mmCIF file of C-alpha atoms in Angstrom:
data_model
loop_
_atom_site.group_PDB
_atom_site.id
_atom_site.type_symbol
_atom_site.label_atom_id
_atom_site.label_comp_id
_atom_site.label_asym_id
_atom_site.label_seq_id
_atom_site.Cartn_x
_atom_site.Cartn_y
_atom_site.Cartn_z
ATOM 1 C CA ALA X 20 -99.073 -33.969 8.469
ATOM 2 C CA GLN X 21 -100.467 -32.482 5.326
ATOM 3 C CA SER X 22 -100.073 -34.352 2.066
ATOM 4 C CA VAL X 23 -101.447 -34.472 -1.438
ATOM 5 C CA THR X 24 -102.105 -37.465 -3.667
ATOM 6 C CA GLN X 25 -102.615 -37.266 -7.392
ATOM 7 C CA PRO X 26 -103.601 -40.809 -8.346
ATOM 8 C CA ASP X 27 -103.066 -40.431 -12.085
ATOM 9 C CA ILE X 28 -99.478 -40.081 -13.273
ATOM 10 C CA HIS X 29 -100.417 -39.645 -16.922
ATOM 11 C CA ILE X 30 -103.708 -38.943 -18.674
ATOM 12 C CA THR X 31 -104.399 -38.775 -22.395
ATOM 13 C CA VAL X 32 -107.520 -37.095 -23.763
ATOM 14 C CA SER X 33 -108.654 -36.110 -27.217
ATOM 15 C CA GLU X 34 -108.863 -32.462 -28.127
ATOM 16 C CA GLY X 35 -112.353 -31.205 -27.410
ATOM 17 C CA ALA X 36 -113.058 -33.883 -24.826
ATOM 18 C CA SER X 37 -113.718 -33.135 -21.183
ATOM 19 C CA LEU X 38 -111.035 -33.475 -18.535
ATOM 20 C CA GLU X 39 -110.962 -34.293 -14.854
ATOM 21 C CA LEU X 40 -107.737 -34.509 -12.857
ATOM 22 C CA ARG X 41 -107.996 -35.999 -9.411
ATOM 23 C CA CYS X 42 -106.499 -34.666 -6.211
ATOM 24 C CA ASN X 43 -106.907 -35.980 -2.671
ATOM 25 C CA TYR X 44 -105.436 -34.214 0.329
ATOM 26 C CA SER X 45 -104.758 -34.765 3.972
ATOM 27 C CA TYR X 46 -104.857 -31.699 6.188
ATOM 28 C CA GLY X 47 -105.698 -30.993 9.791
ATOM 29 C CA ALA X 48 -107.921 -27.985 9.265
ATOM 30 C CA THR X 49 -109.732 -26.238 6.470
ATOM 31 C CA PRO X 50 -107.116 -26.331 3.767
ATOM 32 C CA TYR X 51 -105.833 -23.826 1.321
ATOM 33 C CA LEU X 52 -105.915 -25.717 -1.991
ATOM 34 C CA PHE X 53 -104.291 -24.860 -5.290
ATOM 35 C CA TRP X 54 -103.876 -26.154 -8.803
ATOM 36 C CA TYR X 55 -100.775 -25.189 -10.775
ATOM 37 C CA VAL X 56 -99.791 -25.941 -14.359
ATOM 38 C CA GLN X 57 -96.226 -26.380 -15.578
ATOM 39 C CA SER X 58 -95.334 -26.364 -19.249
ATOM 40 C CA PRO X 59 -91.930 -27.708 -20.364
ATOM 41 C CA GLY X 60 -89.166 -25.297 -19.456
ATOM 42 C CA GLN X 61 -91.601 -22.951 -17.743
ATOM 43 C CA GLY X 62 -92.298 -22.048 -14.176
ATOM 44 C CA LEU X 63 -95.470 -23.121 -12.438
ATOM 45 C CA GLN X 64 -98.526 -20.983 -13.079
ATOM 46 C CA LEU X 65 -101.480 -20.789 -10.723
ATOM 47 C CA LEU X 66 -104.744 -21.971 -12.292
ATOM 48 C CA LEU X 67 -107.011 -21.485 -9.287
ATOM 49 C CA LYS X 68 -107.184 -21.643 -5.518
ATOM 50 C CA TYR X 69 -109.688 -22.379 -2.780
ATOM 51 C CA PHE X 70 -109.636 -20.867 0.692
ATOM 52 C CA SER X 71 -113.270 -20.819 1.791
ATOM 53 C CA GLY X 72 -116.787 -20.105 0.585
ATOM 54 C CA ASP X 73 -118.218 -21.458 -2.644
ATOM 55 C CA THR X 74 -116.844 -24.942 -3.162
ATOM 56 C CA LEU X 75 -116.819 -24.590 -6.954
ATOM 57 C CA VAL X 76 -113.905 -22.407 -7.951
ATOM 58 C CA GLN X 77 -113.358 -20.873 -11.359
ATOM 59 C CA GLY X 78 -109.840 -20.352 -12.641
ATOM 60 C CA ILE X 79 -107.969 -19.189 -15.678
ATOM 61 C CA LYS X 80 -107.961 -20.864 -19.096
ATOM 62 C CA GLY X 81 -111.452 -22.281 -18.576
ATOM 63 C CA PHE X 82 -110.540 -24.540 -15.649
ATOM 64 C CA GLU X 83 -112.636 -25.091 -12.553
ATOM 65 C CA ALA X 84 -112.241 -27.205 -9.435
ATOM 66 C CA GLU X 85 -114.624 -28.454 -6.789
ATOM 67 C CA PHE X 86 -113.757 -28.800 -3.118
ATOM 68 C CA LYS X 87 -115.437 -31.766 -1.466
ATOM 69 C CA ARG X 88 -114.657 -31.916 2.222
ATOM 70 C CA SER X 89 -116.375 -35.279 2.733
ATOM 71 C CA GLN X 90 -114.117 -36.861 0.130
ATOM 72 C CA SER X 91 -111.004 -34.793 0.890
ATOM 73 C CA SER X 92 -110.838 -34.040 -2.800
ATOM 74 C CA PHE X 93 -110.195 -31.035 -4.998
ATOM 75 C CA ASN X 94 -110.560 -32.269 -8.564
ATOM 76 C CA LEU X 95 -109.745 -30.084 -11.548
ATOM 77 C CA ARG X 96 -112.062 -30.024 -14.544
ATOM 78 C CA LYS X 97 -112.322 -28.526 -17.980
ATOM 79 C CA PRO X 98 -115.274 -29.112 -20.316
ATOM 80 C CA SER X 99 -113.318 -29.015 -23.571
ATOM 81 C CA VAL X 100 -109.563 -29.555 -23.734
ATOM 82 C CA HIS X 101 -107.352 -27.653 -26.187
ATOM 83 C CA TRP X 102 -104.039 -28.910 -27.549
ATOM 84 C CA SER X 103 -102.294 -26.103 -25.657
ATOM 85 C CA ASP X 104 -103.469 -27.607 -22.351
ATOM 86 C CA ALA X 105 -100.877 -30.374 -22.655
ATOM 87 C CA ALA X 106 -98.654 -29.890 -19.608
ATOM 88 C CA GLU X 107 -97.974 -31.135 -16.080
ATOM 89 C CA TYR X 108 -100.600 -30.314 -13.472
ATOM 90 C CA PHE X 109 -99.900 -30.081 -9.765
ATOM 91 C CA CYS X 110 -102.317 -29.979 -6.882
ATOM 92 C CA ALA X 111 -101.043 -28.350 -3.695
ATOM 93 C CA VAL X 112 -102.275 -27.858 -0.131
ATOM 94 C CA GLY X 113 -101.228 -25.444 2.562
ATOM 95 C CA ALA X 114 -99.876 -21.924 2.556
ATOM 96 C CA GLY X 115 -96.342 -21.136 3.627
ATOM 97 C CA ASP X 116 -95.762 -24.825 4.163
ATOM 98 C CA MET X 117 -97.290 -25.743 0.827
ATOM 99 C CA ARG X 118 -97.128 -29.407 -0.165
ATOM 100 C CA PHE X 119 -97.387 -30.430 -3.798
ATOM 101 C CA GLY X 120 -98.600 -33.664 -5.291
ATOM 102 C CA ALA X 121 -96.398 -35.605 -7.676
ATOM 103 C CA GLY X 122 -98.252 -34.212 -10.659
ATOM 104 C CA THR X 123 -100.347 -35.516 -13.533
ATOM 105 C CA ARG X 124 -98.997 -35.263 -17.053
ATOM 106 C CA LEU X 125 -101.688 -34.435 -19.588
ATOM 107 C CA THR X 126 -101.312 -35.436 -23.224
ATOM 108 C CA VAL X 127 -103.827 -34.124 -25.749
ATOM 109 C CA LYS X 128 -104.499 -36.168 -28.886
ATOM 110 C CA PRO X 129 -105.457 -34.316 -32.074
ATOM 111 C CA GLU Y 26 -94.190 -6.507 -15.169
ATOM 112 C CA ALA Y 27 -91.144 -8.748 -15.017
ATOM 113 C CA GLY Y 28 -91.624 -12.122 -13.433
ATOM 114 C CA VAL Y 29 -89.304 -14.037 -11.133
ATOM 115 C CA VAL Y 30 -85.865 -14.216 -12.705
ATOM 116 C CA GLN Y 31 -83.476 -17.078 -12.087
ATOM 117 C CA SER Y 32 -79.979 -17.701 -13.316
ATOM 118 C CA PRO Y 33 -78.377 -19.703 -14.621
ATOM 119 C CA ARG Y 34 -81.069 -21.696 -16.394
ATOM 120 C CA TYR Y 35 -78.810 -24.722 -16.714
ATOM 121 C CA LYS Y 36 -75.709 -25.795 -14.838
ATOM 122 C CA ILE Y 37 -73.535 -28.870 -15.229
ATOM 123 C CA ILE Y 38 -70.854 -29.537 -12.649
ATOM 124 C CA GLU Y 39 -68.733 -32.382 -11.367
ATOM 125 C CA LYS Y 40 -69.518 -33.847 -7.968
ATOM 126 C CA LYS Y 41 -67.819 -32.210 -5.008
ATOM 127 C CA GLN Y 42 -67.783 -28.851 -6.796
ATOM 128 C CA PRO Y 43 -69.666 -25.855 -5.412
ATOM 129 C CA VAL Y 44 -72.584 -24.276 -7.247
ATOM 130 C CA ALA Y 45 -74.768 -21.220 -6.695
ATOM 131 C CA PHE Y 46 -78.177 -20.204 -7.978
ATOM 132 C CA TRP Y 47 -79.515 -16.690 -8.063
ATOM 133 C CA CYS Y 48 -83.090 -15.459 -7.833
ATOM 134 C CA ASN Y 49 -84.581 -12.005 -8.334
ATOM 135 C CA PRO Y 50 -88.191 -11.939 -7.120
ATOM 136 C CA ILE Y 51 -90.982 -9.750 -8.428
ATOM 137 C CA SER Y 52 -90.503 -6.186 -7.266
ATOM 138 C CA GLY Y 53 -92.246 -5.525 -3.973
ATOM 139 C CA HIS Y 54 -92.744 -9.175 -3.077
ATOM 140 C CA ASN Y 55 -91.807 -9.750 0.530
ATOM 141 C CA THR Y 56 -91.825 -13.533 0.641
ATOM 142 C CA LEU Y 57 -89.345 -15.657 -1.275
ATOM 143 C CA TYR Y 58 -89.241 -19.432 -1.585
ATOM 144 C CA TRP Y 59 -86.708 -21.941 -2.824
ATOM 145 C CA TYR Y 60 -88.022 -25.296 -3.966
ATOM 146 C CA LEU Y 61 -86.369 -28.486 -5.161
ATOM 147 C CA GLN Y 62 -88.099 -30.416 -7.929
ATOM 148 C CA ASN Y 63 -86.890 -33.913 -8.740
ATOM 149 C CA LEU Y 64 -87.808 -35.512 -12.037
ATOM 150 C CA GLY Y 65 -91.377 -36.718 -12.009
ATOM 151 C CA GLN Y 66 -92.138 -35.101 -8.668
ATOM 152 C CA GLY Y 67 -93.755 -31.962 -7.368
ATOM 153 C CA PRO Y 68 -91.727 -29.131 -5.862
ATOM 154 C CA GLU Y 69 -90.538 -29.509 -2.269
ATOM 155 C CA LEU Y 70 -89.893 -26.447 -0.138
ATOM 156 C CA LEU Y 71 -86.280 -25.909 0.907
ATOM 157 C CA ILE Y 72 -86.459 -22.519 2.542
ATOM 158 C CA ARG Y 73 -88.823 -19.587 2.880
ATOM 159 C CA TYR Y 74 -87.896 -15.963 3.564
ATOM 160 C CA GLU Y 75 -90.148 -13.253 4.916
ATOM 161 C CA ASN Y 76 -88.203 -10.163 3.902
ATOM 162 C CA GLU Y 77 -84.618 -10.999 4.846
ATOM 163 C CA GLU Y 78 -85.484 -13.490 7.579
ATOM 164 C CA ALA Y 79 -85.427 -17.229 6.935
ATOM 165 C CA VAL Y 80 -88.635 -18.298 8.672
ATOM 166 C CA ASP Y 81 -88.748 -21.909 7.521
ATOM 167 C CA ASP Y 82 -85.556 -23.755 6.633
ATOM 168 C CA SER Y 83 -86.461 -27.082 8.205
ATOM 169 C CA GLN Y 84 -86.106 -28.950 4.889
ATOM 170 C CA LEU Y 85 -82.785 -27.391 3.919
ATOM 171 C CA PRO Y 86 -79.874 -29.876 4.240
ATOM 172 C CA LYS Y 87 -77.674 -27.560 6.215
ATOM 173 C CA ASP Y 88 -74.527 -29.622 5.964
ATOM 174 C CA ARG Y 89 -74.115 -28.692 2.307
ATOM 175 C CA PHE Y 90 -76.832 -26.185 1.427
ATOM 176 C CA SER Y 91 -76.914 -22.532 2.391
ATOM 177 C CA ALA Y 92 -79.024 -19.585 1.353
ATOM 178 C CA GLU Y 93 -79.139 -15.876 1.872
ATOM 179 C CA ARG Y 94 -81.426 -13.019 0.973
ATOM 180 C CA LEU Y 95 -79.587 -9.745 1.091
ATOM 181 C CA LYS Y 96 -81.614 -6.633 1.857
ATOM 182 C CA GLY Y 97 -84.797 -8.647 1.490
ATOM 183 C CA VAL Y 98 -84.644 -8.694 -2.293
ATOM 184 C CA ASP Y 99 -82.407 -11.043 -4.306
ATOM 185 C CA SER Y 100 -81.518 -14.452 -2.987
ATOM 186 C CA THR Y 101 -78.750 -16.964 -3.542
ATOM 187 C CA LEU Y 102 -78.879 -20.694 -2.894
ATOM 188 C CA LYS Y 103 -75.561 -22.504 -2.647
ATOM 189 C CA ILE Y 104 -74.529 -26.134 -2.566
ATOM 190 C CA GLN Y 105 -71.053 -27.049 -1.402
ATOM 191 C CA PRO Y 106 -70.014 -29.699 -2.169
ATOM 192 C CA ALA Y 107 -72.526 -30.970 -4.704
ATOM 193 C CA GLU Y 108 -73.439 -34.660 -4.784
ATOM 194 C CA LEU Y 109 -74.885 -36.777 -7.588
ATOM 195 C CA GLY Y 110 -78.265 -36.811 -5.848
ATOM 196 C CA ASP Y 111 -78.506 -33.033 -6.029
ATOM 197 C CA SER Y 112 -79.299 -33.205 -9.731
ATOM 198 C CA ALA Y 113 -82.724 -31.589 -9.987
ATOM 199 C CA VAL Y 114 -84.498 -28.373 -10.878
ATOM 200 C CA TYR Y 115 -84.249 -25.601 -8.310
ATOM 201 C CA LEU Y 116 -87.236 -23.284 -8.379
ATOM 202 C CA CYS Y 117 -87.558 -19.849 -6.877
ATOM 203 C CA ALA Y 118 -90.934 -18.279 -6.145
ATOM 204 C CA SER Y 119 -92.156 -15.075 -4.571
ATOM 205 C CA SER Y 120 -95.382 -13.765 -3.125
ATOM 206 C CA LEU Y 121 -96.538 -10.319 -2.129
ATOM 207 C CA GLY Y 122 -97.646 -11.013 1.432
ATOM 208 C CA GLU Y 123 -96.950 -13.447 4.190
ATOM 209 C CA ALA Y 124 -97.062 -17.109 3.289
ATOM 210 C CA ARG Y 125 -99.648 -17.945 5.943
ATOM 211 C CA LEU Y 126 -102.145 -15.734 4.089
ATOM 212 C CA GLY Y 127 -101.966 -18.021 1.091
ATOM 213 C CA ASP Y 128 -100.924 -15.303 -1.321
ATOM 214 C CA GLU Y 129 -100.321 -16.538 -4.845
ATOM 215 C CA GLN Y 130 -96.773 -17.719 -5.405
ATOM 216 C CA PHE Y 131 -95.190 -16.704 -8.682
ATOM 217 C CA PHE Y 132 -92.552 -19.121 -9.906
ATOM 218 C CA GLY Y 133 -89.418 -18.584 -11.897
ATOM 219 C CA PRO Y 134 -88.424 -20.953 -14.729
ATOM 220 C CA GLY Y 135 -85.956 -22.780 -12.499
ATOM 221 C CA THR Y 136 -82.321 -23.811 -12.718
ATOM 222 C CA ARG Y 137 -81.705 -27.327 -13.947
ATOM 223 C CA LEU Y 138 -78.640 -28.738 -12.182
ATOM 224 C CA THR Y 139 -76.801 -31.792 -13.447
ATOM 225 C CA VAL Y 140 -74.080 -33.243 -11.238
ATOM 226 C CA LEU Y 141 -71.700 -35.628 -12.997
#
């Protein structure tokens, strides 16, 4: 069965510092992989997705993610974090039967 | 373009009472999803519609939960009777094409249900 693990429940970074959020998945075939962001009181917004092809995917708001099949990982990165990036981040795998991880809460220090 | 609309945004009820949530997807989107999001967790799929057909309701607790999507547009999710453990955020999402194609899902702001 497909599943997603986000090992970090909460991460704090300083504004301007780099960010990496971890995501590991379990899936029987080549997965569809997604990263969503959820701000308080808001719906989830898609940051980026991977279906096939180039394993480095560019998304909105300066985020990117790299698919590594050998490590079953799809980590999200951003070179320089802004205070407005503080939110909850969810990794997801699948399509119609999409499974979400438990999320990583990002706090940004001034 | 209007996004996915959900109402009410908040609902507080006593246990054993019925409750209903309404969702209006983005115009032209054929696929509609209802998710349950518990505090500190990611969303979990309850039911998925392709047009007006429920194609995946395996995670919907059918003894108390029901859903419908009239004319393949708006959808209603109902709980009757509600239990304390149903307190959560109920999210609606829609996508243009079939779910298996991995089309982007657009989420509404959710309905936060509190059962007392």
